[in-house]
Coordinates of C-alpha atoms in Angstrom, one line a residue:
X1 CA -3.9 18.1 -71.8
X2 CA -4.9 14.6 -70.7
X3 CA -4.0 13.7 -67.3
X4 CA -1.9 10.6 -66.3
X5 CA -3.3 7.6 -64.6
X6 CA -6.4 5.4 -65.3
X7 CA -9.7 6.4 -64.3
X8 CA -11.3 5.8 -61.0
X9 CA -14.6 3.8 -60.0
X10 CA -15.7 4.5 -56.7
X11 CA -14.7 1.5 -54.5
X12 CA -17.8 -0.4 -52.6
X13 CA -15.7 -2.3 -50.0
X14 CA -16.0 -1.0 -46.6
X15 CA -14.0 1.8 -45.3
X16 CA -12.3 2.0 -41.8
X17 CA -11.7 4.8 -39.7
X18 CA -8.3 6.5 -38.0
X19 CA -8.6 7.0 -34.5
X20 CA -11.2 9.2 -32.7
X21 CA -8.7 11.3 -30.9
X22 CA -7.4 13.1 -34.6
X23 CA -8.6 16.6 -35.9
X24 CA -11.7 16.4 -37.8
X25 CA -13.5 18.8 -39.9
X26 CA -16.9 19.9 -39.6
X27 CA -19.7 20.1 -42.0
X28 CA -23.0 21.0 -41.0
X29 CA -25.8 19.8 -43.6
X30 CA -29.6 19.9 -44.1
X31 CA -31.9 17.1 -45.5
X32 CA -33.8 18.5 -48.4
X33 CA -37.3 17.4 -49.8
X34 CA -35.5 14.7 -52.3
X35 CA -33.8 12.7 -49.5
X36 CA -30.2 14.1 -49.5
X37 CA -27.7 16.0 -47.5
X38 CA -27.1 19.3 -48.7
X39 CA -24.1 21.3 -47.0
X40 CA -24.2 24.9 -45.6
X41 CA -21.6 27.3 -46.8
X42 CA -18.3 26.9 -44.3
X43 CA -19.0 30.5 -43.3
X44 CA -22.5 29.5 -41.9
X45 CA -20.5 26.1 -40.7
X46 CA -18.6 28.3 -38.7
X47 CA -21.0 30.7 -37.2
X48 CA -23.0 27.5 -36.2
X49 CA -19.9 26.0 -34.2
X50 CA -19.5 29.4 -32.6
X51 CA -22.9 29.4 -31.4
X52 CA -22.6 25.6 -30.4
X53 CA -19.6 26.5 -27.9
X54 CA -21.5 28.8 -26.2
X55 CA -24.8 26.9 -25.6
X56 CA -25.1 23.1 -26.6
X57 CA -28.8 23.6 -26.4
X58 CA -29.4 26.5 -28.1
X59 CA -30.7 28.1 -31.5
X60 CA -28.5 29.6 -34.5
X61 CA -30.4 32.4 -36.3
X62 CA -28.5 31.9 -39.8
X63 CA -29.6 35.5 -41.0
X64 CA -26.6 36.9 -38.8
X65 CA -24.1 35.4 -41.1
X66 CA -26.1 34.9 -44.8
X67 CA -28.8 37.3 -45.5
X68 CA -30.6 34.8 -47.8
X69 CA -30.9 32.7 -44.7
X70 CA -32.3 35.0 -42.4
X71 CA -35.9 33.1 -42.4
X72 CA -33.9 29.9 -41.1
X73 CA -33.4 29.1 -37.3
X74 CA -31.5 26.3 -36.6
X75 CA -32.3 24.7 -32.9
X76 CA -29.2 22.9 -31.3
X77 CA -30.9 20.5 -29.1
X78 CA -33.8 18.7 -31.5
X79 CA -31.2 19.2 -34.5
X80 CA -33.7 20.7 -36.8
X81 CA -33.6 23.4 -39.0
X82 CA -36.9 25.7 -38.9
X83 CA -38.3 28.4 -41.4
X84 CA -40.2 30.9 -39.4
X85 CA -42.5 32.3 -42.1
X86 CA -43.7 29.0 -43.2
X87 CA -43.4 26.2 -40.3
X88 CA -41.1 23.9 -42.1
X89 CA -38.9 22.0 -40.2
X90 CA -36.0 20.0 -41.8
X91 CA -33.4 17.4 -39.7
X92 CA -30.0 18.9 -39.9
X93 CA -26.8 16.9 -39.0
X94 CA -23.1 17.4 -38.1
X95 CA -20.8 15.9 -40.2
X96 CA -17.0 14.8 -39.9
X97 CA -14.3 14.6 -42.4
X98 CA -10.6 14.5 -42.5
X99 CA -8.6 17.8 -42.5
X100 CA -6.8 16.7 -45.4
X101 CA -10.3 16.4 -47.2
X102 CA -11.7 19.2 -49.9
X103 CA -13.6 21.0 -46.8
X104 CA -10.9 21.0 -44.6
X105 CA -8.7 22.8 -47.7
X106 CA -11.6 25.3 -48.5
X107 CA -12.1 23.1 -52.0
X108 CA -15.5 23.6 -53.6
X109 CA -17.0 21.6 -56.8
X110 CA -19.5 23.0 -58.6
X111 CA -21.5 22.0 -61.7
X112 CA -23.3 24.4 -63.8
X113 CA -27.0 24.5 -63.8
X114 CA -29.4 25.8 -66.6
X115 CA -29.6 29.2 -65.9
X116 CA -25.5 29.7 -65.7
X117 CA -24.9 29.9 -62.0
X118 CA -23.2 27.3 -60.0
X119 CA -24.2 24.6 -57.7
X120 CA -22.1 22.6 -55.3
X121 CA -21.7 19.3 -55.2
X122 CA -23.2 17.2 -52.2
X123 CA -20.1 17.1 -49.8
X124 CA -19.4 13.5 -49.9
X125 CA -19.6 13.7 -53.6
X126 CA -17.2 16.7 -53.8
X127 CA -15.0 14.8 -51.7
X128 CA -14.8 12.1 -54.2
X129 CA -14.4 14.2 -57.0
X130 CA -11.2 15.9 -54.7
X131 CA -9.4 12.8 -53.9
X132 CA -9.6 11.3 -57.8
X133 CA -8.5 14.8 -58.8
X134 CA -5.7 14.7 -56.7
X135 CA -4.4 11.3 -57.4
X136 CA -4.5 12.8 -61.1
X137 CA -7.0 10.6 -62.7
X138 CA -8.2 11.6 -65.8
X139 CA -12.3 10.4 -65.1
X140 CA -14.2 9.4 -62.4
X141 CA -17.3 7.4 -62.7
X142 CA -20.1 8.4 -60.3
X143 CA -22.5 5.6 -60.8
X144 CA -21.8 3.3 -58.0
X145 CA -22.6 6.4 -56.0
X146 CA -26.2 6.4 -57.4
X147 CA -25.2 9.0 -59.6
X148 CA -25.2 8.5 -63.4
X149 CA -23.0 11.1 -64.4
X150 CA -19.2 10.7 -65.8
X151 CA -16.9 13.4 -64.7
X152 CA -14.1 14.5 -67.0
X153 CA -11.1 16.0 -65.7
X154 CA -9.8 17.1 -68.8
X155 CA -12.4 18.8 -70.3
X156 CA -14.0 19.9 -66.7
X157 CA -17.1 18.3 -67.6
X158 CA -20.3 16.4 -66.2
X159 CA -21.7 14.0 -68.6
X160 CA -24.9 11.9 -67.8
X161 CA -24.6 8.6 -68.8
X162 CA -28.5 8.5 -70.2
X163 CA -29.1 11.8 -71.6
X164 CA -25.5 12.3 -72.8
X165 CA -25.9 15.9 -71.7
X166 CA -22.8 17.7 -70.9
X167 CA -22.2 20.5 -68.2
X168 CA -19.5 22.6 -67.1
X169 CA -18.0 21.9 -63.9
X170 CA -15.4 23.8 -61.6
X171 CA -13.1 23.5 -58.7
X172 CA -13.0 26.7 -56.6
X173 CA -11.3 27.7 -53.5
X174 CA -13.4 29.0 -50.8
X175 CA -13.0 29.6 -46.8
X176 CA -11.8 26.1 -45.2
X177 CA -14.8 24.5 -42.8
X178 CA -14.0 24.6 -38.8
X179 CA -11.5 22.4 -37.4
X180 CA -12.2 20.6 -34.3
X181 CA -10.0 18.7 -31.8
X182 CA -10.4 15.7 -29.5
X183 CA -12.6 12.7 -29.8
X184 CA -15.8 12.8 -31.8
X185 CA -19.3 11.6 -30.1
X186 CA -20.5 8.3 -31.0
X187 CA -23.9 8.4 -30.0
X188 CA -26.4 10.1 -32.2
X189 CA -28.0 11.4 -29.5
X190 CA -27.4 15.3 -28.7
X191 CA -25.6 16.2 -25.3
X192 CA -28.8 17.8 -23.7
X193 CA -30.1 18.4 -19.9
X194 CA -32.9 20.4 -18.0
X195 CA -32.5 24.0 -18.8
X196 CA -31.3 26.7 -16.0
X197 CA -33.0 29.5 -15.4
X198 CA -36.9 31.3 -16.6
X199 CA -37.3 31.2 -20.2
X200 CA -37.1 34.5 -22.3
X201 CA -40.6 36.1 -22.9
X202 CA -39.4 37.9 -26.3
X203 CA -41.2 36.8 -29.4
X204 CA -37.8 35.4 -30.8
X205 CA -37.3 33.2 -28.1
X206 CA -41.1 32.1 -27.8
X207 CA -40.6 30.8 -31.3
X208 CA -37.5 29.1 -31.2
X209 CA -38.8 27.2 -27.9
X210 CA -41.5 26.4 -29.4
X211 CA -39.8 25.0 -32.8
X212 CA -37.8 22.8 -30.5
X213 CA -40.7 21.4 -28.5
X214 CA -42.2 20.4 -31.4
X215 CA -39.7 18.5 -33.0
X216 CA -38.3 16.7 -29.7
X217 CA -42.2 15.5 -29.5
X218 CA -42.2 14.1 -33.2
X219 CA -38.8 12.5 -32.4
X220 CA -40.1 11.0 -29.1
X221 CA -43.0 9.6 -31.0
X222 CA -40.5 7.9 -33.4
X223 CA -38.2 6.3 -30.9
X224 CA -41.6 5.4 -28.5
X225 CA -42.0 2.2 -30.3
X226 CA -40.0 -0.6 -31.8
X227 CA -39.8 -0.1 -35.6
X228 CA -39.1 -3.0 -38.3
X229 CA -37.7 -3.1 -41.5
X230 CA -35.2 -4.5 -43.8
X231 CA -32.2 -2.6 -45.3
X232 CA -32.1 -2.2 -49.0
X233 CA -29.4 -2.8 -51.0
X234 CA -28.4 -0.8 -53.9
X235 CA -25.1 -2.6 -55.3
X236 CA -24.9 -6.3 -55.8
X237 CA -25.1 -9.6 -53.2
X238 CA -23.1 -9.0 -50.4
X239 CA -21.5 -5.5 -51.7
X240 CA -22.1 -2.0 -50.0
X241 CA -22.1 1.1 -51.7
X242 CA -20.0 3.5 -49.3
X243 CA -21.4 7.1 -50.0
X244 CA -20.1 8.9 -46.6
X245 CA -16.7 8.7 -45.2
X246 CA -17.3 10.2 -41.9
X247 CA -19.2 9.8 -38.7
X248 CA -22.2 11.2 -38.2
X249 CA -24.8 12.2 -35.6
X250 CA -28.2 13.7 -35.8
X251 CA -29.1 15.1 -32.1
X252 CA -32.6 14.7 -30.9
X253 CA -34.2 14.8 -27.2
X254 CA -36.9 13.1 -25.2
X255 CA -39.6 13.8 -22.9
X256 CA -39.1 10.4 -21.4
X257 CA -35.7 10.0 -19.5
X258 CA -36.3 6.3 -19.8
X259 CA -36.1 6.2 -23.9
X260 CA -33.9 4.3 -25.3
X261 CA -31.6 5.3 -28.2
X262 CA -31.7 3.3 -31.2
X263 CA -28.4 5.2 -32.3
X264 CA -25.4 3.1 -34.0
X265 CA -21.8 3.6 -34.4
X266 CA -21.7 2.9 -38.2
X267 CA -18.9 4.1 -39.8
X268 CA -20.0 3.2 -43.4
X269 CA -23.3 4.0 -45.0
X270 CA -24.5 2.1 -47.8
X271 CA -26.7 3.9 -50.5
X272 CA -30.3 3.0 -50.2
X273 CA -29.8 1.3 -46.6
X274 CA -33.0 2.9 -44.5
X275 CA -35.2 1.6 -42.5
X276 CA -38.8 1.5 -43.5
X277 CA -41.0 2.7 -40.1
X278 CA -44.6 3.8 -39.6
X279 CA -46.3 4.6 -36.3
X280 CA -48.9 6.7 -34.8
X281 CA -48.9 7.4 -31.1
X282 CA -51.5 8.4 -28.9
X283 CA -50.9 10.5 -25.9
X284 CA -53.9 11.2 -23.4
X285 CA -54.6 15.1 -22.8
X286 CA -55.1 16.1 -19.0
X287 CA -54.1 18.5 -16.5
X288 CA -51.5 16.2 -15.2
X289 CA -50.1 15.9 -18.7
X290 CA -50.4 20.1 -18.9
X291 CA -49.7 21.8 -15.6
X292 CA -50.5 25.3 -17.3
X293 CA -54.1 23.3 -18.6
X294 CA -56.2 26.6 -17.7
X295 CA -54.4 28.8 -20.2
X296 CA -55.2 26.0 -22.8
X297 CA -58.9 26.1 -24.5
X298 CA -61.4 23.6 -23.1
X299 CA -61.3 20.3 -24.8
X300 CA -64.9 17.8 -24.7
X301 CA -66.2 14.6 -26.1
X302 CA -69.0 12.2 -25.5
X303 CA -67.0 9.9 -23.9
X304 CA -64.9 12.0 -21.8
X305 CA -61.3 11.0 -23.5
X306 CA -58.9 12.9 -25.6
X307 CA -56.1 11.9 -27.4
X308 CA -53.5 13.7 -28.7
X309 CA -52.4 12.4 -32.7
X310 CA -48.7 12.7 -33.3
X311 CA -48.1 11.5 -37.3
X312 CA -44.3 10.9 -37.2
X313 CA -42.1 10.4 -40.3
X314 CA -41.0 7.6 -41.6
X315 CA -37.3 8.8 -40.2
X316 CA -35.1 11.4 -40.3
X317 CA -33.1 10.2 -43.6
X318 CA -36.6 10.3 -45.5
X319 CA -37.3 13.4 -47.7
X320 CA -40.3 16.1 -46.6
X321 CA -40.7 17.7 -43.3
X322 CA -42.3 17.2 -40.4
X323 CA -45.8 17.3 -39.7
X324 CA -48.2 17.8 -36.6
X325 CA -51.8 17.4 -36.3
X326 CA -53.9 17.8 -33.1
X327 CA -57.6 18.7 -32.6
X328 CA -58.5 21.4 -30.7
X329 CA -61.3 23.7 -30.0
X330 CA -60.8 27.4 -29.4
X331 CA -61.0 28.8 -25.8
X332 CA -61.0 32.3 -24.0
X333 CA -57.5 34.2 -24.4
X334 CA -56.2 35.6 -20.9
X335 CA -55.3 38.9 -20.6
X336 CA -51.4 39.7 -20.7
X337 CA -50.7 36.3 -22.2
X338 CA -48.4 36.6 -25.1
X339 CA -49.6 36.0 -28.7
X340 CA -47.7 33.6 -31.0
X341 CA -48.5 34.3 -34.6
X342 CA -48.7 30.9 -36.1
X343 CA -49.5 30.7 -40.7
X344 CA -51.6 28.4 -42.0
X345 CA -54.5 28.5 -39.9
X346 CA -57.1 27.9 -42.4
X347 CA -55.3 25.0 -43.7
X348 CA -53.7 26.7 -46.9
X349 CA -50.2 26.7 -47.5
X350 CA -47.7 23.8 -46.9
X351 CA -48.0 23.1 -43.1
X352 CA -50.7 21.4 -41.8
X353 CA -52.7 23.7 -39.9
X354 CA -52.9 22.0 -36.8
X355 CA -49.5 23.1 -36.0
X356 CA -50.4 26.0 -34.6
X357 CA -52.3 24.0 -32.0
X358 CA -50.0 21.4 -31.3
X359 CA -47.2 24.2 -30.7
X360 CA -49.5 25.8 -28.2
X361 CA -49.7 22.6 -26.5
X362 CA -46.2 21.6 -26.1
X363 CA -45.4 25.7 -24.9
X364 CA -47.6 25.1 -22.4
X365 CA -46.4 22.0 -21.2
X366 CA -42.6 23.8 -20.9
X367 CA -44.8 26.6 -18.8
X368 CA -45.2 28.9 -21.5
X369 CA -48.2 30.9 -21.3
X370 CA -49.4 31.4 -25.1
X371 CA -51.9 32.3 -27.2
X372 CA -52.2 31.2 -30.8
X373 CA -53.5 34.0 -33.3
X374 CA -53.2 34.1 -37.2
X375 CA -50.0 35.8 -38.5
X376 CA -49.7 39.0 -40.5
X377 CA -50.2 38.7 -43.7
X378 CA -47.0 40.9 -45.9
X379 CA -48.0 44.4 -47.1
X380 CA -47.3 43.4 -50.6
X381 CA -48.8 47.0 -52.0
X382 CA -49.5 50.5 -50.8
X383 CA -53.0 51.8 -50.7
X384 CA -54.8 52.4 -54.0
X385 CA -53.4 55.2 -55.8
X386 CA -55.0 57.6 -58.4
X387 CA -53.1 57.6 -61.5
X388 CA -52.5 61.9 -61.0
X389 CA -50.7 60.9 -57.5
X390 CA -48.0 58.9 -59.4
X391 CA -45.2 61.4 -60.0
X392 CA -42.1 61.7 -62.3
X393 CA -38.9 60.5 -60.4
X394 CA -36.8 63.8 -59.6
X395 CA -33.7 63.9 -61.9
X396 CA -35.1 60.7 -64.1
X397 CA -36.3 61.3 -67.4
X398 CA -39.3 59.5 -68.3
X399 CA -41.6 57.2 -66.2
X400 CA -41.0 53.8 -68.6
X401 CA -38.4 51.9 -70.7
X402 CA -39.0 49.1 -73.0
X403 CA -36.6 46.8 -74.7
X404 CA -37.2 44.5 -77.8
X405 CA -35.2 41.6 -79.1
X406 CA -31.5 42.8 -78.9
X407 CA -29.3 40.7 -81.6
X408 CA -26.3 39.8 -80.1
X409 CA -23.4 41.9 -81.4
X410 CA -21.8 40.6 -84.5
X411 CA -18.5 41.1 -85.8
X412 CA -16.5 40.6 -82.1
X413 CA -14.0 37.6 -83.1
X414 CA -13.3 35.6 -79.5
X415 CA -9.4 36.3 -80.4
X416 CA -9.5 39.8 -80.8
X417 CA -11.8 40.5 -77.4
X418 CA -9.4 38.0 -75.5
X419 CA -6.2 40.2 -76.7
X420 CA -7.7 43.7 -76.4
X421 CA -8.3 42.8 -72.4
X422 CA -4.9 40.6 -71.8
X423 CA -1.2 41.1 -72.4
X424 CA 0.7 38.4 -72.9
X425 CA 3.3 36.8 -70.1
X426 CA 6.6 35.8 -71.0
X427 CA 7.8 34.1 -67.9
X428 CA 4.8 31.9 -66.9
X429 CA 4.3 31.0 -63.0
X430 CA 3.9 27.4 -62.2
X431 CA 0.5 27.9 -61.1
X432 CA -3.2 26.5 -62.1
X433 CA -5.0 28.2 -64.6
X434 CA -8.5 28.2 -62.6
X435 CA -10.7 27.5 -66.2
X436 CA -9.2 24.4 -67.3
X437 CA -7.5 23.2 -63.9
X438 CA -3.8 22.9 -65.5
X439 CA -0.6 24.4 -65.0
X440 CA 0.1 27.6 -66.6
X441 CA 3.5 25.6 -67.6
X442 CA 1.6 23.1 -69.6
X443 CA -0.5 23.6 -72.5
X444 CA -4.4 24.7 -72.1
X445 CA -7.0 21.8 -71.1
X446 CA -8.7 23.1 -74.4
X447 CA -5.7 21.9 -76.7
X448 CA -7.4 19.6 -79.3
X449 CA -11.0 20.7 -78.1
X450 CA -10.8 24.5 -79.5
X451 CA -8.5 25.1 -82.6
X452 CA -8.1 28.7 -83.4
X453 CA -5.0 29.9 -85.6
X454 CA -3.5 33.0 -83.9
X455 CA -3.7 31.4 -80.3
X456 CA -1.7 28.7 -79.6
X457 CA -2.6 26.3 -76.5
X458 CA 0.6 26.9 -74.4
X459 CA 0.2 31.0 -74.8
X460 CA -0.4 32.6 -71.6
X461 CA -2.1 36.0 -70.6
X462 CA -2.5 38.5 -67.9
X463 CA -5.8 40.5 -67.5
X464 CA -5.0 44.1 -67.9
X465 CA -7.5 45.3 -64.4
X466 CA -7.0 42.5 -61.9
X467 CA -3.7 41.1 -63.4
X468 CA -5.2 37.2 -63.3
X469 CA -3.6 34.9 -65.6
X470 CA -5.0 32.2 -67.9
X471 CA -4.3 30.4 -71.0
X472 CA -5.4 32.3 -73.8
X473 CA -7.2 29.6 -75.3
X474 CA -8.9 29.1 -72.1
X475 CA -10.2 32.7 -72.0
X476 CA -11.1 32.2 -75.9
X477 CA -13.3 29.0 -74.8
X478 CA -14.9 30.9 -71.9
X479 CA -16.1 33.8 -73.9
X480 CA -17.6 31.1 -76.7
X481 CA -19.6 29.6 -74.1
X482 CA -20.6 33.1 -72.5
X483 CA -23.3 35.7 -74.2
X484 CA -20.4 36.9 -77.4
X485 CA -21.0 40.5 -76.5
X486 CA -17.4 41.9 -76.8
X487 CA -17.4 41.6 -72.7
X488 CA -14.9 39.6 -70.6
X489 CA -15.3 38.7 -66.9
X490 CA -12.4 37.4 -64.6
X491 CA -13.6 34.0 -63.6
X492 CA -11.6 34.5 -60.1
X493 CA -12.3 38.2 -58.8
X494 CA -15.5 38.5 -61.6
X495 CA -14.0 41.9 -62.7
X496 CA -15.7 43.2 -65.9
X497 CA -13.6 44.2 -69.1
X498 CA -16.2 45.8 -71.1
X499 CA -19.6 46.2 -71.0
X500 CA -21.4 43.2 -69.7
X501 CA -25.1 42.3 -71.1
X502 CA -27.5 39.7 -70.3
X503 CA -30.5 37.7 -72.0
X504 CA -33.4 39.2 -70.3
X505 CA -36.4 38.5 -72.9
X506 CA -38.4 41.7 -74.2
X507 CA -40.7 43.9 -71.6
X508 CA -41.2 46.9 -70.0
X509 CA -40.1 48.8 -66.6
X510 CA -41.9 51.6 -65.5
X511 CA -41.2 54.1 -62.4
X512 CA -42.7 56.7 -60.3
X513 CA -42.9 58.2 -57.4
X514 CA -46.4 57.6 -54.6
X515 CA -47.3 59.7 -51.8
X516 CA -46.6 56.9 -49.3
X517 CA -43.8 56.3 -47.0
X518 CA -42.0 52.9 -46.5
X519 CA -41.2 51.4 -43.1
X520 CA -37.7 53.0 -41.9
X521 CA -38.0 56.2 -44.3
X522 CA -40.8 58.1 -42.3
X523 CA -39.7 61.5 -44.4
X524 CA -39.5 59.9 -47.7
X525 CA -41.9 59.1 -50.5
X526 CA -41.8 55.7 -52.3
X527 CA -40.4 54.8 -55.9
X528 CA -42.6 52.3 -57.2
X529 CA -41.2 50.3 -60.1
X530 CA -43.0 47.7 -61.6
X531 CA -41.4 45.2 -64.2
X532 CA -44.0 43.8 -66.7
X533 CA -42.5 40.7 -69.2
X534 CA -44.6 38.4 -70.9
X535 CA -44.3 34.9 -71.5
X536 CA -42.6 33.7 -75.3
X537 CA -40.1 31.7 -76.9
X538 CA -36.8 31.2 -76.2
X539 CA -34.1 32.4 -78.5
X540 CA -30.9 30.8 -79.5
X541 CA -29.1 32.9 -76.6
X542 CA -31.4 31.0 -73.8
X543 CA -31.1 27.7 -72.4
X544 CA -33.7 25.8 -74.8
X545 CA -33.8 27.7 -78.3
X546 CA -37.2 27.3 -79.6
X547 CA -39.0 26.1 -76.5
X548 CA -41.7 28.3 -74.7
X549 CA -41.0 29.9 -71.6
X550 CA -43.3 31.2 -68.6
X551 CA -43.4 34.4 -66.9
X552 CA -45.1 34.2 -63.5
X553 CA -46.1 36.9 -60.8
X554 CA -45.9 39.6 -63.7
X555 CA -46.3 42.6 -63.2
X556 CA -43.7 42.6 -60.5
X557 CA -43.9 45.2 -57.8
X558 CA -40.7 46.5 -56.3
X559 CA -40.1 49.5 -53.9
X560 CA -37.0 52.3 -53.4
X561 CA -36.9 55.2 -50.8
X562 CA -37.5 58.2 -52.6
X563 CA -34.0 59.5 -51.0
X564 CA -31.1 60.7 -52.9
X565 CA -29.4 57.1 -52.4
X566 CA -33.0 55.5 -53.6
X567 CA -32.8 57.6 -56.6
X568 CA -29.3 56.7 -57.4
X569 CA -30.1 53.0 -57.3
X570 CA -33.0 53.4 -59.5
X571 CA -30.7 55.1 -62.3
X572 CA -28.3 51.9 -62.4
X573 CA -31.2 49.4 -62.2
X574 CA -32.4 51.4 -65.6
X575 CA -29.0 51.3 -66.7
X576 CA -29.0 47.3 -65.7
X577 CA -32.6 47.3 -67.4
X578 CA -31.2 48.6 -70.3
X579 CA -28.4 45.9 -70.8
X580 CA -30.8 43.2 -69.8
X581 CA -29.4 42.4 -66.7
X582 CA -32.2 41.9 -64.4
X583 CA -34.1 38.7 -65.4
X584 CA -32.9 35.7 -67.0
X585 CA -34.8 32.7 -68.3
X586 CA -33.8 29.9 -65.7
X587 CA -35.1 27.3 -63.0
X588 CA -37.4 29.0 -60.0
X589 CA -35.4 28.4 -57.0
X590 CA -38.8 29.0 -55.2
X591 CA -41.3 26.3 -57.1
X592 CA -38.6 24.6 -59.3
X593 CA -40.2 25.6 -62.4
X594 CA -37.6 25.5 -65.5
X595 CA -38.0 27.5 -68.5
X596 CA -39.0 30.6 -66.6
X597 CA -38.4 34.0 -66.1
X598 CA -36.0 34.4 -62.5
X599 CA -34.6 37.3 -61.0
X600 CA -30.8 37.6 -62.1
X601 CA -28.7 38.1 -59.0
X602 CA -30.0 42.0 -58.3
X603 CA -32.1 41.5 -55.5
X604 CA -34.8 44.0 -55.2
X605 CA -37.7 44.7 -52.2
X606 CA -41.4 43.4 -53.4
X607 CA -42.9 43.9 -50.2
X608 CA -44.4 47.4 -49.4
X609 CA -45.5 47.7 -45.8
X610 CA -43.7 44.8 -44.4
X611 CA -40.9 42.8 -43.9
X612 CA -42.4 39.3 -42.9
X613 CA -40.4 37.6 -46.3
X614 CA -37.0 39.3 -45.9
X615 CA -38.2 41.3 -49.1
X616 CA -39.5 44.3 -47.7
X617 CA -38.6 47.3 -45.2
X618 CA -37.3 48.3 -42.7
X619 CA -33.6 47.0 -44.2
X620 CA -30.8 49.7 -43.3
X621 CA -28.2 47.5 -45.5
X622 CA -30.7 47.0 -48.6
X623 CA -29.6 50.3 -50.3
X624 CA -25.9 49.3 -50.0
X625 CA -26.4 45.7 -50.6
X626 CA -27.9 46.2 -53.8
X627 CA -24.9 48.9 -55.1
X628 CA -22.7 46.0 -54.5
X629 CA -24.8 43.5 -56.3
X630 CA -24.9 46.1 -59.4
X631 CA -21.5 46.7 -59.5
X632 CA -20.6 43.0 -59.3
X633 CA -22.9 43.2 -63.0
X634 CA -20.3 45.8 -64.0
X635 CA -22.8 48.9 -63.2
X636 CA -21.3 50.8 -60.7
X637 CA -21.8 54.6 -59.7
X638 CA -19.1 55.8 -62.0
X639 CA -21.4 54.7 -65.1
X640 CA -23.6 57.6 -63.8
X641 CA -23.0 61.0 -65.9
X642 CA -23.9 64.2 -64.1

């Protein structure tokens, strides 16, 4: 049903702000490689705020609240996110929004990507979409925000104005972002001061302290020289495109107490209005600069002068990561000095190898004795094994499963599938249908778009197990957009009706027991799973039918403990393989490559003898977590036959 009112073009005039002493919602964001600020989830933001209350100069281990973020640490003093396994640093910021806006209400707007999962919009875009939705505008044009998309609230779709490609979008409820009271800081500098007490000497704290020192040095180098440049204008003359309606500050700390802050108190930020800066700062190295210089390697040159070069980023609003370079020579390692593993000393990988030397110099300056070592490499595979040592898994028949191209189930009429799992509602409650976002008492938003003789657009049904209610026509539309395998999944609680199948390409799965134990399971042998999927051509069930897809990293080796629970997980994984749910074709989240075979939301352990990447052992919660992930795919312990 059409929404009343006219469409909305995002205004380009300046916007004022209410008084600074009102309540505000806090959203923490990180800068990605495309120069866009991406929000952390509400749960992560609550965790950061809780740590912030205890220590404004501390660090936040994100893995404590989200297992997928286990490699990341946020240093609150330098306002940078640090990835421990690669050394990559990215700026973060603490942003404020009105409590009545989308983050204050826990509203999340998302678009459907190529592999069928949902990606949240940037927070300022989410706020803009929610504002237009609440005002009942039928459409929203995002062109003035720098995005060539048209949002259609009637069909809940996003259309690319250039390619005319449509994607589904949805509005869902989540945890509201944290609320704070009082005045909002006007300065862009984080309130830091001298730390008290002796620093902790554990490896984790050493790593965090070195990250803080390195990022502070970069920021200090950017502040020490005046920068020139003109602000670009993405709009027409005399106008600025407003992309943020909130005060933002990014914290820094400086070596020099006399460094002047160039932060401004701008209420509005113009699209494309950054400054172009480039500098190279040279600092002399001497015993005066580094009081613990005896611990450092000796530096020599023909002129008796040594310089440290810090290549700064253009500014914090530029994409990419912070890089540091320094020329050093190796020296003796004193006994008793803690070793800090630093990756990429040989020059390979995304981090400049001299980051290791810079880290050591800065830690010495802070009074932390340290020597640099190469980081341990992940132990991905066990020692060589004879074929005779590979034994069948107890209680499981065979050692191999193959899948061929399984055609979609035919003869599954969408109306019959929907009617099988729902019952009609006579007294309809006055609430939203979360598929079309229209009120249930109104006709389905797919009226006029989808025609089915047996289902009228005003009919409402209730799903049998979970009891959630939707327009029957909306459920038919959702089924037609899925795998059409005779199953139905509640879009609210994810309860599965019927047997869910996936779009995994043909391949084979092998599994056997090897005579080695995993870290954390000294009394158990190991179950090794080997997945092998070749490259091929996409079919009608895939994102781009007729186009080739790649299969990187195969065969992939995964590991489970040969325990009672480990064997139970293996049985369920075999069932998931048979239902083609382990892999799918989409865009890789690590490489960005599209049309490639990717994991399908069931995590596997691919690291045999270590846990440096987060995909290894010990991990006492892994077996329970993967059982929950399998259950979310409709494969629970009740599916196992005795």
